[in-house]
Tab-separated table of C-alpha atoms and ligand atoms in Angstrom:
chain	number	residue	atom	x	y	z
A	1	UNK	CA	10.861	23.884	7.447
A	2	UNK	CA	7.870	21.709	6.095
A	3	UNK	CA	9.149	19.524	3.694
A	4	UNK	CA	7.998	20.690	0.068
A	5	UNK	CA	7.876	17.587	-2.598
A	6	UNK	CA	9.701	17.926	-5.890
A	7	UNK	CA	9.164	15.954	-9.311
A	8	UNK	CA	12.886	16.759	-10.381
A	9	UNK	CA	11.610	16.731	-13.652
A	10	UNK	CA	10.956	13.094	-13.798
A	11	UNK	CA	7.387	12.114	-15.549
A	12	UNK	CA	4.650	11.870	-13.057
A	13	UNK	CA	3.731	8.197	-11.745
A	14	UNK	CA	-0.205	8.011	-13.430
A	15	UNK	CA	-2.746	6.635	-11.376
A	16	UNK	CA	-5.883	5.999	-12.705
A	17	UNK	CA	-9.012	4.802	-11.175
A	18	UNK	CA	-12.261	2.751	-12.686
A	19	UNK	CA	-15.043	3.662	-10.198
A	20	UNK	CA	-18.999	4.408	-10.110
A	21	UNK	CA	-18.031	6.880	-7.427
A	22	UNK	CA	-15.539	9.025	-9.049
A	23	UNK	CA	-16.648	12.210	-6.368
A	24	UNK	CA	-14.683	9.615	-3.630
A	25	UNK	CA	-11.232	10.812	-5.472
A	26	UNK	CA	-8.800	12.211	-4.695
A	27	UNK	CA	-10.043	12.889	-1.126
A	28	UNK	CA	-7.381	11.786	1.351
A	29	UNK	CA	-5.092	11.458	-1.226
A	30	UNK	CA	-5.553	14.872	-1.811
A	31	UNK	CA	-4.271	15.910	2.272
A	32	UNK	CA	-0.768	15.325	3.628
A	33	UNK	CA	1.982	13.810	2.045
A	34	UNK	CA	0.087	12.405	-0.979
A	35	UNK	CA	-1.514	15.487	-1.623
A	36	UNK	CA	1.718	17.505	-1.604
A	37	UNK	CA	2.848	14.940	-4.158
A	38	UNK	CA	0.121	15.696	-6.313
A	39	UNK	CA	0.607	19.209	-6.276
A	40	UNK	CA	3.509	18.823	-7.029
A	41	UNK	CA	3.090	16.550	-10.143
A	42	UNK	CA	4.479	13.461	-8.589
A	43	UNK	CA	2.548	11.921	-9.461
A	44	UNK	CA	-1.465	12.096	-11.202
A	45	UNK	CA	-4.785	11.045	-10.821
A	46	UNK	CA	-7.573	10.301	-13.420
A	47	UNK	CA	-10.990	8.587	-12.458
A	48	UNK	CA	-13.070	7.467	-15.294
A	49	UNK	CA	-16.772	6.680	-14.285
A	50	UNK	CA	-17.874	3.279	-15.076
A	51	UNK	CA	-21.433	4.828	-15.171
A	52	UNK	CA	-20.569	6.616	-18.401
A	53	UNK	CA	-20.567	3.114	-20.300
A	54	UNK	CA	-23.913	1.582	-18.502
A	55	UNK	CA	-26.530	0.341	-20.915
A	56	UNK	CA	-29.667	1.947	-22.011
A	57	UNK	CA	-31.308	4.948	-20.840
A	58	UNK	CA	-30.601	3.949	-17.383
A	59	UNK	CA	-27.071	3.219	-17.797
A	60	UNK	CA	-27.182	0.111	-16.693
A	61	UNK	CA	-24.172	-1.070	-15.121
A	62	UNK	CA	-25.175	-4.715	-13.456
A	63	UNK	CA	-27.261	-7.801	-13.282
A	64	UNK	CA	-28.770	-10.387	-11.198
A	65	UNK	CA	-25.658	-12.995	-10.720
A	66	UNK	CA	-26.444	-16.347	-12.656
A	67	UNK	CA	-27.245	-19.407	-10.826
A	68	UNK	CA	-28.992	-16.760	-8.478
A	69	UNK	CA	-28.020	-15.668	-5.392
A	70	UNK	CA	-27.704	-12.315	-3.094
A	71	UNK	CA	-26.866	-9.287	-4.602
A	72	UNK	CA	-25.861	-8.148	-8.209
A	73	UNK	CA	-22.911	-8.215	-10.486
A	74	UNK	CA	-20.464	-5.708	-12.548
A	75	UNK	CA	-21.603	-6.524	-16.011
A	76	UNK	CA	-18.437	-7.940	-18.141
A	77	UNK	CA	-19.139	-5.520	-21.616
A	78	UNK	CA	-19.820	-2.475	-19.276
A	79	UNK	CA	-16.532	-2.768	-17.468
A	80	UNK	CA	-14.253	-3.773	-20.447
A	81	UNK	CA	-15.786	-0.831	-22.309
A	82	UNK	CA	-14.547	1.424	-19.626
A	83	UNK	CA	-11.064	-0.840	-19.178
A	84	UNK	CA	-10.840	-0.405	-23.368
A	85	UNK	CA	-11.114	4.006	-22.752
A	86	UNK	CA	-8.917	4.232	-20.035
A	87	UNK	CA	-5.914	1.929	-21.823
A	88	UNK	CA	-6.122	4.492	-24.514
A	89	UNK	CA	-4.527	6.796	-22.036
A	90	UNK	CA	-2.647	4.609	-20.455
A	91	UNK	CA	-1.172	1.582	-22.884
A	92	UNK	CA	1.992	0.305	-20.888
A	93	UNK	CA	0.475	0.886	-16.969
A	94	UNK	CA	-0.314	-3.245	-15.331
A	95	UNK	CA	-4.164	-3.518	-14.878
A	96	UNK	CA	-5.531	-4.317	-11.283
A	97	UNK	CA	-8.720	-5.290	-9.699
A	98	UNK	CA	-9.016	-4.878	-5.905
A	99	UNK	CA	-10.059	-8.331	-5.013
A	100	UNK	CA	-10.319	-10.082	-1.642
A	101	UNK	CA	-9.942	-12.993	-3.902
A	102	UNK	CA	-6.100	-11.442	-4.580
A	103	UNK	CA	-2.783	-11.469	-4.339
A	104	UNK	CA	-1.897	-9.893	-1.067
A	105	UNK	CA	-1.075	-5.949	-1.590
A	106	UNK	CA	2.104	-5.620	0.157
A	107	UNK	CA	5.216	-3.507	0.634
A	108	UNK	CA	7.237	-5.345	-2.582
A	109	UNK	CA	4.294	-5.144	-4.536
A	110	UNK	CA	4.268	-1.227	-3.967
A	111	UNK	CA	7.816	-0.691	-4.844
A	112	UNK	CA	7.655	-3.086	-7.777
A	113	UNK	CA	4.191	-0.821	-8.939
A	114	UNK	CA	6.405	2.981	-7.686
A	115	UNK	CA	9.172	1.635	-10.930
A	116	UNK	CA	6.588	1.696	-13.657
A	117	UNK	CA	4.746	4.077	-15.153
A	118	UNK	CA	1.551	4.267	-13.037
A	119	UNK	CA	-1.729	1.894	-12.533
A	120	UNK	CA	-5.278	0.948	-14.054
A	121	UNK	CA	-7.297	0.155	-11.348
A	122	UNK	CA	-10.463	-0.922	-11.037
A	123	UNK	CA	-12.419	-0.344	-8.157
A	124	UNK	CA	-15.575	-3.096	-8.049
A	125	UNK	CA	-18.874	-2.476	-6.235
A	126	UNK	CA	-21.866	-5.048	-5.911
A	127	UNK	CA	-20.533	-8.973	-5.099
A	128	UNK	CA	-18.208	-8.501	-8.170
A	129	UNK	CA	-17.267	-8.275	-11.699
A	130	UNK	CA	-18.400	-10.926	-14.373
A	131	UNK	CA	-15.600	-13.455	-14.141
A	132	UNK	CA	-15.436	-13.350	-18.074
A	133	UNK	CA	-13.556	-9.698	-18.284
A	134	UNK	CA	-11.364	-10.200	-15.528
A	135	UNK	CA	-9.333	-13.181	-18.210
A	136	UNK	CA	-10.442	-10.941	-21.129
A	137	UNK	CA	-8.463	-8.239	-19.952
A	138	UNK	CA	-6.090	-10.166	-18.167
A	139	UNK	CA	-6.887	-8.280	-15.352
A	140	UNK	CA	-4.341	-8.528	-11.915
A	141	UNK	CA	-6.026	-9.565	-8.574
A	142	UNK	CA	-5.212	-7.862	-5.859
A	143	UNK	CA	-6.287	-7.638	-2.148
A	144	UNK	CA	-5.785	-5.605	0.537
A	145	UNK	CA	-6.737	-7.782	3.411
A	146	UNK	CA	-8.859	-11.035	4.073
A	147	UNK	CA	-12.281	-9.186	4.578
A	148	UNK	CA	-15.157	-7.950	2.588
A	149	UNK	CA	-15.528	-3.875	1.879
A	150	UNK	CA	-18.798	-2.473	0.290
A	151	UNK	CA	-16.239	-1.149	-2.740
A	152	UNK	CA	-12.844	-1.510	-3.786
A	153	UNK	CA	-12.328	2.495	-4.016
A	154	UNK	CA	-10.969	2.795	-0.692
A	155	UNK	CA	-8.233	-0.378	-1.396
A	156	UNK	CA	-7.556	1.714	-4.182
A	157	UNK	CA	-6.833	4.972	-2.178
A	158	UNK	CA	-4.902	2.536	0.042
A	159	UNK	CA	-2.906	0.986	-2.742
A	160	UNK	CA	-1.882	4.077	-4.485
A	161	UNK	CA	-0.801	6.083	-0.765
A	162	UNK	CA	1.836	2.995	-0.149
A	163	UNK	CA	3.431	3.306	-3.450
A	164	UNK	CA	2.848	7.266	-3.645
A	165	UNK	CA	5.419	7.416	-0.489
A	166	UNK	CA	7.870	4.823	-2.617
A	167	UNK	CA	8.001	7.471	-5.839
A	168	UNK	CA	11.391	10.351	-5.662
A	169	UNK	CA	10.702	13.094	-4.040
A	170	UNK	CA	7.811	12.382	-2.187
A	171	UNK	CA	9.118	12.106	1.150
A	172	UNK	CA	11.284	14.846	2.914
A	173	UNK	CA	14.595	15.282	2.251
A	174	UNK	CA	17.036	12.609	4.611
A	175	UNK	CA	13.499	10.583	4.430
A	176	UNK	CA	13.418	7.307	2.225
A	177	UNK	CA	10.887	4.888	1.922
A	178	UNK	CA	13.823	2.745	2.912
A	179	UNK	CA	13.838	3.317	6.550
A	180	UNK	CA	9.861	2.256	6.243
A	181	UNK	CA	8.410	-0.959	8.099
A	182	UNK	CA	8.853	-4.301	5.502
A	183	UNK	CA	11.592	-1.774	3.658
A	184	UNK	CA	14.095	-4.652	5.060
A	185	UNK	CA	10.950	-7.195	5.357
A	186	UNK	CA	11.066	-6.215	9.177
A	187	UNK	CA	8.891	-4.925	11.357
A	188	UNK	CA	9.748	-0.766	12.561
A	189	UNK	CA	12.208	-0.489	15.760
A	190	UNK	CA	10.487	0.738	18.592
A	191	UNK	CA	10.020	5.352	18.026
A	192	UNK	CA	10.831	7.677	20.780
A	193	UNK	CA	10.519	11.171	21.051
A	194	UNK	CA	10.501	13.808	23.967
A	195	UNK	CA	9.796	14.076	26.773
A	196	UNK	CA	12.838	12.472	27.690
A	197	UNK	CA	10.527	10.542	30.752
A	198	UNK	CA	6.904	10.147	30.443
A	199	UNK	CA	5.418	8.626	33.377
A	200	UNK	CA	8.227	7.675	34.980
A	201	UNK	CA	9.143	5.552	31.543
A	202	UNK	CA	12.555	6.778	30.015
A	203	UNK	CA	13.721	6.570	26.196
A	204	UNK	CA	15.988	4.183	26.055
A	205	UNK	CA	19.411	5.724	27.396
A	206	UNK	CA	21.359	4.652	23.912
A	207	UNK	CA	18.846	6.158	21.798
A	208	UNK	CA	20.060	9.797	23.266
A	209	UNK	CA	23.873	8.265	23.322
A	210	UNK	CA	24.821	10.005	20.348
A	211	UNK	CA	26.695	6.704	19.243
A	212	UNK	CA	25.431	6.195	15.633
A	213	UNK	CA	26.340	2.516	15.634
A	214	UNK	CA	24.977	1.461	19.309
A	215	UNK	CA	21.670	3.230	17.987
A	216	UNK	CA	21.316	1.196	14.461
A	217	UNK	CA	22.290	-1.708	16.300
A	218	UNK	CA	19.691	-0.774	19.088
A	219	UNK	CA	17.151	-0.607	16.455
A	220	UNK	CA	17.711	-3.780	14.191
A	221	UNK	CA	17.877	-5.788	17.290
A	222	UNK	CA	14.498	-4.709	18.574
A	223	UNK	CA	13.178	-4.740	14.761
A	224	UNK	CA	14.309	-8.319	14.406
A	225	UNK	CA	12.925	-9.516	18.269
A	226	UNK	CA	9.473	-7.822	17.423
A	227	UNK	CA	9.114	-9.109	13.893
A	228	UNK	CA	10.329	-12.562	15.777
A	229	UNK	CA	7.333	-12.166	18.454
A	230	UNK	CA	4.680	-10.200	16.232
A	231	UNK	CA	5.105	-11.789	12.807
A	232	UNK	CA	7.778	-14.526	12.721
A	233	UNK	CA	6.135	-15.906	9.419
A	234	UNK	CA	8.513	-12.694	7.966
A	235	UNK	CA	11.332	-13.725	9.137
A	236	UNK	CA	11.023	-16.980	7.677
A	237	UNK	CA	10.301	-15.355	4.414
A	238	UNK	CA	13.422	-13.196	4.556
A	239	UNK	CA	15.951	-15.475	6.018
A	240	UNK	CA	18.663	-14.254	8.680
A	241	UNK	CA	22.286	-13.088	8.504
A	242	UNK	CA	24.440	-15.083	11.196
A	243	UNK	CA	25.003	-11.419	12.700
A	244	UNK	CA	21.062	-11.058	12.703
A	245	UNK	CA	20.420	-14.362	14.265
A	246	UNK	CA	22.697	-13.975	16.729
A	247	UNK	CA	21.478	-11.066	17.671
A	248	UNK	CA	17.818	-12.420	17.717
A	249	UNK	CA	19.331	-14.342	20.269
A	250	UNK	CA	20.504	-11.635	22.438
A	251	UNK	CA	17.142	-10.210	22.539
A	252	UNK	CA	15.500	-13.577	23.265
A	253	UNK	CA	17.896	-14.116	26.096
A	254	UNK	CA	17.276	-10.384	27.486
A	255	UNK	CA	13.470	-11.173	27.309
A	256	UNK	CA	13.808	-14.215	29.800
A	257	UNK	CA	15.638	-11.914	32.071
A	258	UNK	CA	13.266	-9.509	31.973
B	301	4FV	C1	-11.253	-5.746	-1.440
B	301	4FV	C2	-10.274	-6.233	-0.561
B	301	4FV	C3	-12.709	-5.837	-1.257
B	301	4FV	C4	-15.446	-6.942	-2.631
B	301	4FV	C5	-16.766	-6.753	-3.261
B	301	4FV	C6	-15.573	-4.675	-3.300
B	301	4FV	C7	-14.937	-5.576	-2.283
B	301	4FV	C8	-16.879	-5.309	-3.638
B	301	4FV	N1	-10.625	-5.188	-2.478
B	301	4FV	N2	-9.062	-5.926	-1.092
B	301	4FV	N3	-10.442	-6.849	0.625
B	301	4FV	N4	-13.471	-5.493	-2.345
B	301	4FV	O1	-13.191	-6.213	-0.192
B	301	4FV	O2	-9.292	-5.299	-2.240
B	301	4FV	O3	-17.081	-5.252	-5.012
């Protein structure tokens, strides 16, 4: 039975978006899990053009940057005219500009945003936004990754999905955001699924043991050797139980036998 998302009566978590391409949105937010959500007034979405405050009969929206230079830049009155609408709606919700200049967007970051009322952000085209508004309206950096996109709508969309999953209801019943990758700042255990062998590879014989505890202890073992092998800058970050460490060291000593 497909699971069917339910707000429970709790206010929807308000997402709204600053963009000169508001015909982008929802689109895959509108599919799948986040699109269920939506339907199901989970949470909402509201894009406000940034065109509709350009100057002049050609709404003009940017400028050559000063000192010269490649490409143009989000004019600073456009944008906090548009910033100034959309907090009329939305007084309490933290502002955010997708930035590769940033903080790095990660899976803390989207639970902290999931516990508050929603998000302003603003999606930048061109090389950037007028450094001016970004203190004027005390605006948040944030970044998705260290590289260069032609707009910051799609870190948006990939902003709001993370935290969409992190908001009551949205996942299936018996599903929490909790069993998620970085949920315990470690990498996922190893999935499995049938066919029982493929290719002459079997699922791991404990993982269709039945025994509950061999299994979670199955899985934080190989969570805490891949994190160790993959991204041990986590672990550092998150620290290790003596239980956890010792079974780090269990895995590292089955690797050299292996
Ligand atoms: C980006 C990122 C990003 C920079 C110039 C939009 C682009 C253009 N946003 N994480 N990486 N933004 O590349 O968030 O305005």
């Amino acid at each position: 039975m497909p699971h069917v998302p339910k707000s429970n009566g709790r206010p929807p978590w308000r997402a709204t978006v600053l963009t000169l391409f508001p015909e982008m949105f929802p689109g895959p937010l509108g599919v799948s899990l986040a699109g269920q959500a939506l339907t199901a007034a989970i949470w909402t979405l509201r894009t406000v053009p940034i065109r509709d405050f350009g100057l002049g009969r050609h709404r003009t929206v940017d400028d050559a940057p000063a000192g010269g230079g490649a490409g143009m830049v989000m004019r600073a009155d456009v944008l906090a005219a548009a910033i100034d609408h959309a907090r009329e709606a939305e007084p309490q919700a933290p502002l955010l500009y997708l930035s590769p200049r940033g903080e790095r967007f990660d899976q803390a970051l989207a639970r902290e945003l999931s516990s508050g009322p929603g998000v302003l952000l603003v999606a930048g085209r061109f090389e950037g936004v007028d450094e001016r508004v970004i203190a004027a309206r005390s605006m948040r950096e944030v970044s998705i990754g260290d590289y260069v996109l032609s707009g910051g709508e799609l870190a948006a969309m990939v902003l709001i999905d993370a935290v969409v999953r992190q908001l009551p209801g949205a996942l299936g019943d018996g599903m929490s955001a909790g069993q998620d990758s970085f949920a315990n700042g470690l990498l996922e255990a190893p999935q499995y699924t049938r066919p029982e062998v493929y290719e002459g590879e079997a699922v791991p014989p404990v993982l269709v043991s039945g025994h509950h505890a061999k299994i979670e202890r199955w899985r934080l073992k190989a969570s805490l050797g891949r994190t160790w092998q993959r991204r041990p800058e986590l672990l550092e970050r998150r620290g290790l139980s003596d239980a956890e460490r010792a079974l780090l060291q269990e895995f590292k000593e089955e690797l050299k036998k292996d």
